[in-house]
N, CA, C and O atoms as a DFTB+ gen file, in Angstrom:
260 C
 N C O
     1  1     102.913      76.150      59.146
     2  2     101.944      77.173      58.739
     3  2     100.788      77.262      59.739
     4  3     100.481      78.339      60.250
     5  1     100.148      76.111      60.014
     6  2      99.019      76.108      60.954
     7  2      99.482      76.503      62.365
     8  3      98.756      77.169      63.103
     9  1     100.690      76.084      62.724
    10  2     101.207      76.425      64.068
    11  2     101.419      77.904      64.199
    12  3     101.150      78.469      65.259
    13  1     101.908      78.574      63.125
    14  2     102.110      80.013      63.169
    15  2     100.753      80.729      63.323
    16  3     100.647      81.696      64.078
    17  1      99.749      80.267      62.628
    18  2      98.428      80.905      62.708
    19  2      97.880      80.734      64.132
    20  3      97.367      81.687      64.720
    21  1      97.988      79.533      64.675
    22  2      97.514      79.306      66.040
    23  2      98.295      80.141      67.043
    24  3      97.724      80.670      67.997
    25  1      99.568      80.256      66.834
    26  2     100.388      81.060      67.760
    27  2      99.977      82.544      67.713
    28  3      99.902      83.215      68.742
    29  1      99.719      83.028      66.507
    30  2      99.264      84.440      66.378
    31  2      97.884      84.624      66.997
    32  3      97.638      85.641      67.646
    33  1      96.994      83.683      66.817
    34  2      95.667      83.777      67.439
    35  2      95.755      83.758      68.945
    36  3      95.052      84.516      69.613
    37  1      96.591      82.919      69.490
    38  2      96.789      82.863      70.935
    39  2      97.351      84.172      71.462
    40  3      96.933      84.657      72.514
    41  1      98.303      84.744      70.726
    42  2      98.877      86.039      71.124
    43  2      97.815      87.127      71.137
    44  3      97.769      87.938      72.061
    45  1      96.964      87.152      70.123
    46  2      95.895      88.154      70.037
    47  2      94.899      87.958      71.188
    48  3      94.455      88.936      71.789
    49  1      94.548      86.718      71.496
    50  2      93.631      86.461      72.603
    51  2      94.243      86.913      73.958
    52  3      93.551      87.499      74.790
    53  1      95.507      86.640      74.156
    54  2      96.176      87.062      75.380
    55  2      96.267      88.578      75.462
    56  3      96.136      89.152      76.543
    57  1      96.486      89.213      74.348
    58  2      96.542      90.684      74.326
    59  2      95.191      91.277      74.662
    60  3      95.094      92.232      75.432
    61  1      94.148      90.707      74.080
    62  2      92.773      91.186      74.384
    63  2      92.406      90.960      75.860
    64  3      91.729      91.789      76.469
    65  1      92.853      89.843      76.422
    66  2      92.584      89.581      77.825
    67  2      93.320      90.580      78.712
    68  3      92.768      91.043      79.710
    69  1      94.551      90.914      78.361
    70  2      95.317      91.906      79.127
    71  2      94.691      93.279      79.028
    72  3      94.639      93.995      80.028
    73  1      94.209      93.676      77.848
    74  2      93.539      94.965      77.680
    75  2      92.245      95.024      78.495
    76  3      91.926      96.044      79.105
    77  1      91.511      93.914      78.494
    78  2      90.264      93.846      79.275
    79  2      90.575      93.993      80.796
    80  3      89.874      94.705      81.515
    81  1      91.605      93.327      81.242
    82  2      91.978      93.435      82.672
    83  2      92.407      94.850      82.998
    84  3      92.059      95.373      84.056
    85  1      93.155      95.478      82.110
    86  2      93.580      96.860      82.379
    87  2      92.389      97.791      82.415
    88  3      92.362      98.725      83.217
    89  1      91.386      97.556      81.551
    90  2      90.202      98.405      81.544
    91  2      89.410      98.234      82.837
    92  3      88.894      99.212      83.377
    93  1      89.308      96.990      83.345
    94  2      88.560      96.755      84.574
    95  2      89.290      97.355      85.775
    96  3      88.642      97.815      86.715
    97  1      90.628      97.358      85.762
    98  2      91.383      97.921      86.842
    99  2      91.370      99.453      86.831
   100  3      91.783     100.098      87.795
   101  1      90.886     100.021      85.717
   102  2      90.809     101.494      85.603
   103  2      89.819     102.064      86.604
   104  3      90.041     103.153      87.133
   105  1      88.729     101.351      86.875
   106  2      87.645     101.903      87.672
   107  2      87.691     101.409      89.115
   108  3      87.937     100.230      89.371
   109  1      87.461     102.292      90.020
   110  2      87.375     101.961      91.451
   111  2      86.044     102.491      91.986
   112  3      85.866     103.700      92.132
   113  1      85.112     101.584      92.277
   114  2      83.783     101.973      92.761
   115  2      83.738     101.761      94.261
   116  3      84.005     100.663      94.751
   117  1      83.397     102.826      94.994
   118  2      83.323     102.748      96.454
   119  2      81.969     103.270      96.902
   120  3      81.492     104.267      96.360
   121  1      81.335     102.624      97.877
   122  2      80.063     103.149      98.407
   123  2      80.269     104.433      99.185
   124  3      81.274     104.591      99.878
   125  1      79.321     105.350      99.073
   126  2      79.368     106.614      99.804
   127  2      78.597     106.512     101.100
   128  3      78.752     107.366     101.972
   129  1      77.762     105.482     101.252
   130  2      77.048     105.268     102.488
   131  2      75.726     106.018     102.640
   132  3      75.114     105.985     103.708
   133  1      75.289     106.688     101.589
   134  2      74.033     107.418     101.653
   135  2      73.053     106.819     100.629
   136  3      73.457     106.364      99.559
   137  1      71.775     106.828     100.975
   138  2      70.765     106.326     100.064
   139  2      69.749     107.440      99.777
   140  3      69.508     108.328     100.595
   141  1      69.176     107.348      98.595
   142  2      68.177     108.342      98.174
   143  2      68.192     108.471      96.685
   144  3      69.049     107.895      96.015
   145  1      67.259     109.217      96.155
   146  2      67.167     109.345      94.687
   147  2      68.234     110.232      94.104
   148  3      68.804     109.914      93.060
   149  1      68.521     111.358      94.769
   150  2      69.482     112.296      94.204
   151  2      70.757     112.414      95.032
   152  3      71.677     113.140      94.655
   153  1      70.816     111.703      96.163
   154  2      72.009     111.750      96.993
   155  2      73.009     110.706      96.487
   156  3      72.628     109.557      96.265
   157  1      74.281     111.082      96.300
   158  2      75.242     110.088      95.817
   159  2      75.345     108.875      96.760
   160  3      75.501     109.027      97.971
   161  1      75.255     107.681      96.178
   162  2      75.393     106.474      96.971
   163  2      76.740     105.783      96.736
   164  3      77.109     104.858      97.459
   165  1      77.457     106.241      95.726
   166  2      78.769     105.667      95.444
   167  2      79.580     106.686      94.648
   168  3      79.032     107.554      93.968
   169  1      80.877     106.554      94.751
   170  2      81.705     107.337      93.839
   171  2      82.570     106.404      93.039
   172  3      82.981     105.347      93.519
   173  1      82.850     106.808      91.788
   174  2      83.630     106.024      90.879
   175  2      84.880     106.819      90.529
   176  3      84.801     107.930      90.006
   177  1      86.031     106.231      90.824
   178  2      87.299     106.897      90.542
   179  2      87.855     106.325      89.242
   180  3      87.998     105.112      89.083
   181  1      88.166     107.238      88.311
   182  2      88.859     106.849      87.087
   183  2      90.344     106.953      87.406
   184  3      90.881     108.055      87.519
   185  1      91.004     105.815      87.552
   186  2      92.400     105.809      87.987
   187  2      93.351     106.367      86.940
   188  3      94.457     106.795      87.269
   189  1      92.924     106.366      85.676
   190  2      93.832     106.853      84.606
   191  2      93.896     108.342      84.586
   192  3      94.961     108.912      84.345
   193  1      92.733     109.029      84.844
   194  2      92.696     110.474      84.753
   195  2      92.592     111.137      86.115
   196  3      92.829     112.340      86.232
   197  1      92.234     110.364      87.169
   198  2      92.080     110.934      88.482
   199  2      90.713     111.590      88.671
   200  3      90.490     112.240      89.692
   201  1      89.804     111.440      87.727
   202  2      88.486     112.037      87.817
   203  2      87.580     111.203      88.726
   204  3      87.594     109.975      88.654
   205  1      86.801     111.856      89.571
   206  2      85.851     111.154      90.427
   207  2      84.455     111.457      89.949
   208  3      84.090     112.623      89.799
   209  1      83.662     110.422      89.706
   210  2      82.287     110.568      89.322
   211  2      81.399     110.090      90.472
   212  3      81.724     109.110      91.143
   213  1      80.303     110.767      90.694
   214  2      79.368     110.381      91.740
   215  2      78.166     109.683      91.120
   216  3      77.638     110.150      90.111
   217  1      77.727     108.583      91.699
   218  2      76.594     107.823      91.222
   219  2      75.477     107.868      92.248
   220  3      75.730     107.738      93.446
   221  1      74.251     108.051      91.796
   222  2      73.089     108.033      92.689
   223  2      72.527     106.631      92.753
   224  3      72.982     105.734      92.045
   225  1      71.539     106.447      93.602
   226  2      70.882     105.150      93.749
   227  2      70.261     104.726      92.410
   228  3      70.308     103.551      92.045
   229  1      69.668     105.705      91.668
   230  2      69.072     105.371      90.370
   231  2      70.135     104.954      89.352
   232  3      69.910     104.056      88.540
   233  1      71.284     105.607      89.402
   234  2      72.376     105.229      88.476
   235  2      72.810     103.799      88.755
   236  3      73.027     103.023      87.824
   237  1      72.938     103.446      90.021
   238  2      73.383     102.090      90.365
   239  2      72.362     101.051      89.908
   240  3      72.728      99.977      89.432
   241  1      71.075     101.382      90.059
   242  2      70.036     100.459      89.584
   243  2      70.124     100.249      88.069
   244  3      69.960      99.133      87.576
   245  1      70.386     101.347      87.336
   246  2      70.531     101.241      85.888
   247  2      71.711     100.358      85.510
   248  3      71.635      99.588      84.553
   249  1      72.791     100.468      86.254
   250  2      73.985      99.660      85.965
   251  2      73.760      98.179      86.206
   252  3      74.389      97.341      85.560
   253  1      72.866      97.850      87.133
   254  2      72.599      96.437      87.459
   255  2      71.802      95.731      86.388
   256  3      71.828      94.503      86.308
   257  1      71.086      96.488      85.556
   258  2      70.256      95.860      84.519
   259  2      71.080      95.297      83.386
   260  3      70.527      94.738      82.439
C-alpha cells in the first residue's frame, strides 16, 4: 500500500518536472544588440506558436526583479 502511494507520488513529480522542462524549452530569448528605453534589446520566440515578441531594455529590467 505505502509502496504504491510512493510510486504514484514519484510518477507525479517526474511528470511535473517534464512539464516544467517543456515549458522552459518553449521560449528562446536572443539579444537584439541594441540598447535604449524603447528600442528592442531582445526578441523572444515562442517555439510552440512561432510568435516573436520584442523586449525593450525596461522589459528586461522588470524580468530580472
